Short mmCIF file of C-alpha atoms in Angstrom, two decimals:
data_model
loop_
_atom_site.label_atom_id
_atom_site.label_comp_id
_atom_site.label_asym_id
_atom_site.label_seq_id
_atom_site.Cartn_x
_atom_site.Cartn_y
_atom_site.Cartn_z
CA MET A 1 -28.39 -20.96 -8.76
CA LYS A 2 -25.56 -17.94 -8.02
CA ILE A 3 -23.15 -17.83 -11.53
CA PHE A 4 -20.87 -15.87 -9.68
CA PRO A 5 -19.42 -15.42 -5.98
CA TYR A 6 -18.83 -11.86 -6.19
CA SER A 7 -21.80 -10.87 -7.53
CA SER A 8 -25.81 -10.74 -5.77
CA ASP A 9 -27.50 -10.21 -9.37
CA ASN A 10 -26.78 -12.33 -12.73
CA LYS A 11 -22.95 -10.33 -13.31
CA ARG A 12 -20.08 -12.91 -13.80
CA TYR A 13 -17.45 -10.23 -12.27
CA HIS A 14 -16.68 -8.26 -8.95
CA THR A 15 -19.10 -4.88 -9.92
CA LEU A 16 -18.28 -2.00 -7.97
CA HIS A 17 -21.53 -1.97 -6.36
CA TYR A 18 -21.47 -5.73 -5.18
CA TYR A 19 -17.96 -4.26 -2.91
CA ASN A 20 -19.69 -0.88 -1.90
CA MET A 21 -22.67 -2.85 -1.16
CA GLN A 22 -20.36 -5.20 0.91
CA LYS A 23 -18.36 -3.16 2.29
CA PHE A 24 -20.73 0.10 3.19
CA GLY A 25 -24.01 -1.62 3.32
CA GLU A 26 -25.43 0.82 0.74
CA ARG A 27 -24.85 2.72 -2.84
CA VAL A 28 -21.49 4.63 -3.15
CA TYR A 29 -21.25 7.49 -5.90
CA LYS A 30 -17.92 8.73 -6.95
CA ALA A 31 -17.91 12.71 -6.64
CA PRO A 32 -15.11 13.62 -8.74
CA ILE A 33 -12.58 16.52 -7.95
CA ASN A 34 -10.40 18.74 -10.15
CA ALA A 35 -7.58 19.24 -7.37
CA GLY A 36 -5.17 21.67 -9.91
CA PHE A 37 -1.96 18.75 -9.70
CA THR A 38 -0.56 18.30 -12.80
CA CYS A 39 1.66 15.18 -14.40
CA PRO A 40 5.59 15.03 -14.80
CA ASN A 41 4.92 14.21 -18.62
CA ILE A 42 3.15 17.62 -19.47
CA ASP A 43 5.57 20.21 -16.94
CA GLY A 44 8.40 19.19 -18.76
CA THR A 45 9.84 16.74 -16.38
CA LYS A 46 9.57 13.67 -18.53
CA GLY A 47 7.96 15.53 -21.08
CA PHE A 48 5.35 17.73 -22.63
CA GLY A 49 1.96 17.25 -23.79
CA GLY A 50 1.13 14.53 -21.74
CA CYS A 51 -0.75 11.22 -23.25
CA ILE A 52 -1.39 11.36 -26.90
CA TYR A 53 -5.68 11.31 -25.86
CA CYS A 54 -4.96 13.46 -22.73
CA ASP A 55 -7.44 16.39 -22.71
CA GLY A 56 -7.92 17.76 -19.17
CA GLY A 57 -6.37 15.04 -17.44
CA SER A 58 -9.74 12.72 -17.40
CA GLY A 59 -11.40 15.46 -15.39
CA TYR A 60 -14.42 15.71 -17.73
CA PHE A 61 -17.30 15.65 -15.04
CA THR A 62 -15.08 17.43 -12.43
CA ASP A 63 -15.62 21.30 -11.37
CA SER A 64 -12.75 24.38 -12.46
CA SER A 65 -9.10 23.58 -10.33
CA ILE A 66 -10.31 27.68 -9.51
CA ILE A 67 -12.96 26.98 -7.21
CA PRO A 68 -11.93 25.82 -3.34
CA ILE A 69 -12.06 21.75 -3.28
CA LYS A 70 -14.77 21.83 -0.09
CA GLU A 71 -16.77 24.25 -2.66
CA GLN A 72 -16.36 21.98 -5.44
CA LEU A 73 -17.27 18.97 -3.08
CA GLU A 74 -20.08 20.83 -1.92
CA HIS A 75 -21.47 21.09 -5.32
CA GLN A 76 -21.03 17.43 -6.16
CA ILE A 77 -22.62 16.09 -3.50
CA ALA A 78 -25.77 18.50 -4.75
CA LEU A 79 -25.85 16.38 -7.66
CA ILE A 80 -25.60 13.32 -6.58
CA HIS A 81 -28.40 14.09 -3.85
CA GLN A 82 -30.48 15.33 -6.10
CA LYS A 83 -30.91 11.44 -7.92
CA HIS A 84 -29.74 9.82 -4.93
CA PRO A 85 -31.26 11.52 -1.11
CA LYS A 86 -29.46 8.66 0.59
CA ALA A 87 -26.42 7.99 -1.44
CA LYS A 88 -22.81 7.78 0.82
CA ILE A 89 -20.03 9.63 -1.09
CA ASN A 90 -16.71 8.82 -2.47
CA ALA A 91 -14.21 11.54 -2.50
CA TYR A 92 -12.52 11.29 -6.33
CA PHE A 93 -9.52 13.05 -6.67
CA GLN A 94 -9.86 12.18 -10.42
CA SER A 95 -7.33 14.84 -12.83
CA TYR A 96 -4.46 14.42 -13.61
CA SER A 97 -1.78 13.06 -11.40
CA ASN A 98 -2.54 14.05 -7.00
CA THR A 99 0.37 12.50 -5.76
CA TYR A 100 2.90 14.61 -8.14
CA GLY A 101 3.91 17.45 -5.21
CA ASN A 102 4.82 16.55 -1.45
CA ALA A 103 3.13 15.24 0.97
CA GLU A 104 2.11 18.93 2.60
CA LEU A 105 0.71 20.00 -0.54
CA ILE A 106 -1.11 17.00 -0.86
CA LYS A 107 -2.43 17.03 2.54
CA SER A 108 -3.48 20.40 2.36
CA ARG A 109 -6.06 19.23 -0.89
CA VAL A 110 -7.39 16.09 0.55
CA GLU A 111 -8.19 17.07 4.49
CA PRO A 112 -11.24 19.08 3.27
CA VAL A 113 -13.38 16.19 2.56
CA PHE A 114 -13.24 15.09 5.88
CA ASP A 115 -15.61 17.78 6.78
CA PHE A 116 -18.58 15.97 5.22
CA ASP A 117 -20.26 13.33 6.83
CA ASP A 118 -21.55 11.84 3.81
CA VAL A 119 -17.79 11.06 2.35
CA VAL A 120 -17.18 7.03 3.63
CA SER A 121 -14.08 6.95 0.98
CA VAL A 122 -11.10 8.54 -0.67
CA SER A 123 -9.92 7.49 -4.57
CA ILE A 124 -6.87 9.58 -5.18
CA ALA A 125 -5.69 8.90 -9.05
CA THR A 126 -2.30 9.40 -9.95
CA ARG A 127 0.46 7.91 -12.40
CA ALA A 128 3.28 4.97 -10.76
CA ASP A 129 6.30 7.27 -10.70
CA CYS A 130 5.12 9.77 -8.06
CA PHE A 131 5.69 8.45 -5.21
CA LYS A 132 8.04 10.16 -3.23
CA LYS A 133 8.89 9.21 0.66
CA ASP A 134 7.10 11.94 2.15
CA VAL A 135 3.95 11.11 0.11
CA LEU A 136 3.84 7.27 0.87
CA ASP A 137 4.01 7.70 4.31
CA HIS A 138 1.06 9.94 3.83
CA LEU A 139 -0.83 7.85 2.38
CA LYS A 140 -0.12 5.60 4.94
CA GLU A 141 -1.23 7.86 7.59
CA LEU A 142 -4.54 8.47 5.29
CA SER A 143 -5.15 4.66 5.00
CA ARG A 144 -5.87 4.88 8.74
CA LYS A 145 -8.34 7.44 8.67
CA THR A 146 -10.96 6.53 5.45
CA GLU A 147 -10.95 3.86 3.31
CA LEU A 148 -8.60 4.83 1.02
CA THR A 149 -7.88 3.62 -2.81
CA VAL A 150 -4.85 4.37 -4.41
CA GLU A 151 -5.46 4.64 -8.59
CA LEU A 152 -2.81 3.65 -11.09
CA GLY A 153 -2.85 4.22 -14.69
CA LEU A 154 -1.06 1.89 -16.37
CA GLN A 155 -2.96 1.60 -20.12
CA THR A 156 -0.48 -1.26 -20.99
CA VAL A 157 2.42 -3.40 -20.03
CA HIS A 158 3.51 -2.91 -23.42
CA ASP A 159 6.73 -0.28 -23.26
CA HIS A 160 6.59 0.21 -26.61
CA THR A 161 3.38 1.12 -26.79
CA ALA A 162 4.29 3.37 -23.53
CA GLU A 163 6.38 5.09 -25.99
CA ILE A 164 3.78 5.37 -28.60
CA ILE A 165 1.34 7.83 -26.44
CA ASN A 166 3.78 9.72 -24.44
CA ARG A 167 3.12 7.74 -21.26
CA GLY A 168 6.92 8.77 -19.42
CA HIS A 169 7.42 5.84 -17.79
CA THR A 170 7.77 2.19 -18.16
CA PHE A 171 6.21 -1.16 -16.90
CA SER A 172 9.13 -1.61 -14.85
CA GLU A 173 8.46 1.73 -13.36
CA PHE A 174 5.23 0.95 -12.80
CA GLN A 175 5.73 -2.05 -10.78
CA GLU A 176 7.82 -0.41 -8.81
CA GLY A 177 4.88 2.02 -7.90
CA TYR A 178 2.43 -0.69 -7.30
CA ASN A 179 4.67 -2.76 -5.28
CA SER A 180 5.35 0.25 -3.00
CA LEU A 181 1.88 0.66 -2.71
CA LYS A 182 1.14 -2.85 -1.94
CA ALA A 183 3.56 -3.39 0.72
CA LEU A 184 1.76 -0.46 2.25
CA GLY A 185 -1.29 -2.47 2.31
CA ILE A 186 -2.94 0.14 0.60
CA ARG A 187 -5.82 -0.63 -1.12
CA THR A 188 -5.01 -0.25 -5.24
CA VAL A 189 -6.29 0.00 -8.66
CA VAL A 190 -5.30 -0.23 -11.75
CA HIS A 191 -6.33 1.21 -15.11
CA ILE A 192 -5.79 -0.19 -18.99
CA ILE A 193 -6.64 0.98 -21.78
CA ASN A 194 -7.69 -1.40 -24.87
CA GLY A 195 -8.06 -0.14 -28.63
CA LEU A 196 -4.36 2.17 -28.08
CA PRO A 197 -2.19 2.42 -31.31
CA ASP A 198 0.09 -0.58 -32.61
CA GLU A 199 -1.89 -2.87 -29.88
CA ASN A 200 -3.97 -6.55 -31.13
CA LYS A 201 -5.91 -8.38 -29.32
CA ASP A 202 -3.01 -10.23 -28.05
CA MET A 203 -1.38 -7.73 -26.81
CA MET A 204 -4.47 -6.58 -24.89
CA LEU A 205 -4.83 -9.89 -23.30
CA GLU A 206 -1.14 -9.99 -22.49
CA THR A 207 -1.52 -6.98 -20.35
CA ALA A 208 -4.36 -8.04 -18.90
CA SER A 209 -2.75 -11.49 -17.71
CA VAL A 210 0.29 -9.86 -16.41
CA LEU A 211 -1.83 -7.31 -14.48
CA GLY A 212 -3.95 -10.63 -12.80
CA LYS A 213 -0.85 -12.16 -11.71
CA MET A 214 -0.43 -9.10 -9.70
CA ARG A 215 -3.64 -9.69 -8.04
CA PRO A 216 -4.66 -5.83 -8.03
CA ASP A 217 -7.68 -5.09 -5.55
CA GLY A 218 -9.54 -3.23 -8.76
CA VAL A 219 -9.14 -2.34 -12.60
CA LYS A 220 -10.59 -0.59 -14.73
CA ILE A 221 -11.47 -1.08 -18.37
CA HIS A 222 -11.20 1.60 -20.23
CA LEU A 223 -11.92 2.15 -24.46
CA LEU A 224 -9.46 4.89 -26.04
CA HIS A 225 -11.55 7.30 -27.24
CA VAL A 226 -10.41 10.16 -30.30
CA ILE A 227 -11.07 13.57 -28.64
CA LYS A 228 -11.12 16.26 -30.16
CA GLY A 229 -7.89 19.07 -29.82
CA THR A 230 -5.51 15.89 -28.84
CA LYS A 231 -2.80 14.44 -30.26
CA LEU A 232 -4.73 11.15 -30.90
CA GLU A 233 -6.92 13.25 -33.42
CA LEU A 234 -4.28 14.39 -35.76
CA MET A 235 -3.26 10.68 -35.87
CA TYR A 236 -7.14 9.42 -36.76
CA ASN A 237 -7.03 12.58 -39.29
CA GLU A 238 -4.19 11.23 -40.70
CA GLY A 239 -5.32 7.99 -40.76
CA LYS A 240 -2.07 6.80 -38.28
CA TYR A 241 -4.84 5.48 -36.37
CA THR A 242 -8.27 3.43 -36.50
CA PRO A 243 -10.25 2.55 -32.72
CA LEU A 244 -11.84 -0.28 -32.33
CA GLU A 245 -15.00 -1.68 -33.63
CA LYS A 246 -17.59 -2.38 -30.77
CA GLU A 247 -17.85 -6.04 -31.18
CA LYS A 248 -14.45 -6.64 -30.67
CA TYR A 249 -14.03 -4.34 -28.02
CA VAL A 250 -16.79 -6.16 -25.84
CA ASP A 251 -14.59 -9.73 -27.16
CA ILE A 252 -11.30 -8.65 -26.09
CA THR A 253 -13.17 -7.25 -22.76
CA VAL A 254 -14.49 -10.46 -22.10
CA ARG A 255 -11.09 -12.71 -22.68
CA GLN A 256 -9.85 -9.97 -20.03
CA LEU A 257 -12.27 -10.83 -17.25
CA GLU A 258 -11.40 -14.40 -17.45
CA LEU A 259 -7.83 -13.57 -16.62
CA LEU A 260 -8.23 -11.26 -13.57
CA PRO A 261 -8.77 -12.71 -10.06
CA GLN A 262 -12.30 -12.96 -8.86
CA GLU A 263 -11.56 -11.19 -5.97
CA THR A 264 -10.43 -7.90 -7.67
CA VAL A 265 -13.25 -5.60 -8.33
CA ILE A 266 -14.06 -4.52 -11.59
CA GLU A 267 -14.62 -0.68 -11.18
CA ARG A 268 -15.50 -0.21 -14.71
CA LEU A 269 -15.45 -1.91 -17.63
CA THR A 270 -15.76 1.07 -20.67
CA GLY A 271 -14.73 4.87 -20.46
CA ASP A 272 -16.84 8.07 -20.61
CA GLY A 273 -15.44 10.04 -23.59
CA ASP A 274 -16.46 14.06 -23.24
CA LYS A 275 -19.82 13.75 -25.42
CA ASN A 276 -19.35 17.10 -26.66
CA LYS A 277 -15.51 16.51 -28.03
CA LEU A 278 -15.68 12.61 -28.53
CA ILE A 279 -14.47 11.95 -32.48
CA ALA A 280 -14.82 8.10 -32.40
CA PRO A 281 -16.10 5.33 -31.99
CA LEU A 282 -18.69 6.90 -31.83
CA TRP A 283 -20.37 3.65 -30.91
CA SER A 284 -19.07 4.39 -27.28
CA ARG A 285 -21.70 6.67 -26.65
CA ASP A 286 -24.13 4.08 -26.04
CA LYS A 287 -22.54 2.81 -22.76
CA ILE A 288 -25.35 0.55 -21.39
CA SER A 289 -25.80 -1.42 -24.97
CA VAL A 290 -21.38 -2.05 -24.08
CA LEU A 291 -22.22 -3.52 -21.13
CA GLY A 292 -24.90 -5.12 -21.75
CA ALA A 293 -23.27 -6.73 -24.77
CA ILE A 294 -20.23 -7.97 -22.82
CA ASP A 295 -23.28 -9.79 -20.04
CA LYS A 296 -24.57 -11.34 -22.86
CA LEU A 297 -21.35 -12.32 -24.90
CA GLN A 298 -20.50 -13.61 -20.91
CA ALA A 299 -23.90 -15.65 -20.75
CA ASN A 300 -23.56 -17.09 -24.49
CA LEU A 301 -19.51 -18.89 -23.76
CA ASP A 302 -20.20 -19.43 -20.21
CA SER A 303 -17.38 -16.86 -19.51
CA TYR A 304 -16.72 -15.53 -16.84
CA GLN A 305 -13.92 -13.12 -14.31
CA GLY A 306 -11.25 -15.61 -13.70
CA LYS A 307 -11.98 -18.34 -15.54
CA LYS A 308 -8.71 -18.62 -17.09
CA LEU A 309 -6.60 -17.09 -14.22
CA LYS A 310 -3.20 -19.24 -14.13
#
């Protein structure tokens, strides 16, 4: 008997693999791109230094922004095809806030991806406070040309936490940006982070509950990593921050999945910290173990995505 409707295996949540197979009929791999953007809480518009955990705008696996985007994509596709020769490609603009600029600038960075036949979709990571009207108009146009996903970093619905991490925008501002994308029919994926400073289990579950009611197209659930050279490392060294233990992270994540709609694609269940700079928690290095623990707990509790969505 099939356990979960959006699954072709024994998973109890809606995996990105399942979504891609239904949409494209084959595996799709992300090719990360660094398009050379920045963020409003880095350049002084809303603040300096970025979020306290920021180290390179999450672009651990990207090439340097000095390299032309077409060359970056050629390199990333070659790496993917070494292991998966027939794979299709998602051009993933990963580093920093990739709608933080005018429409013409963004268009010039995105257009090179259409020179590649293997690229079947485009993902653009950004912040909800980076949508001028001309940018939204361009995203709508872009969504007519390709399978477009815009990824928004929410991290938490709690404004007090957002201040602690130097996020630079409120939950209300997030809602405004999110709603502007949904009104245009643009596929939208939201990032949240478990283990943020001063947040307990109930607060993390509240983030998932509020987000679930907004019915995003996809969600990425991350673990907060302490990375060398960040402000978070200073807090950790001073005893002002304690990372989540593995068992607690797994339990919280399973409970969060119960609060998210079944049709929402779960694109990530744990983050990838730069292993060369990762300070803590070291258990996060074993990603397969974490995912396996989530599967096991779901089975033990007879838990599945959407079970407690109201």
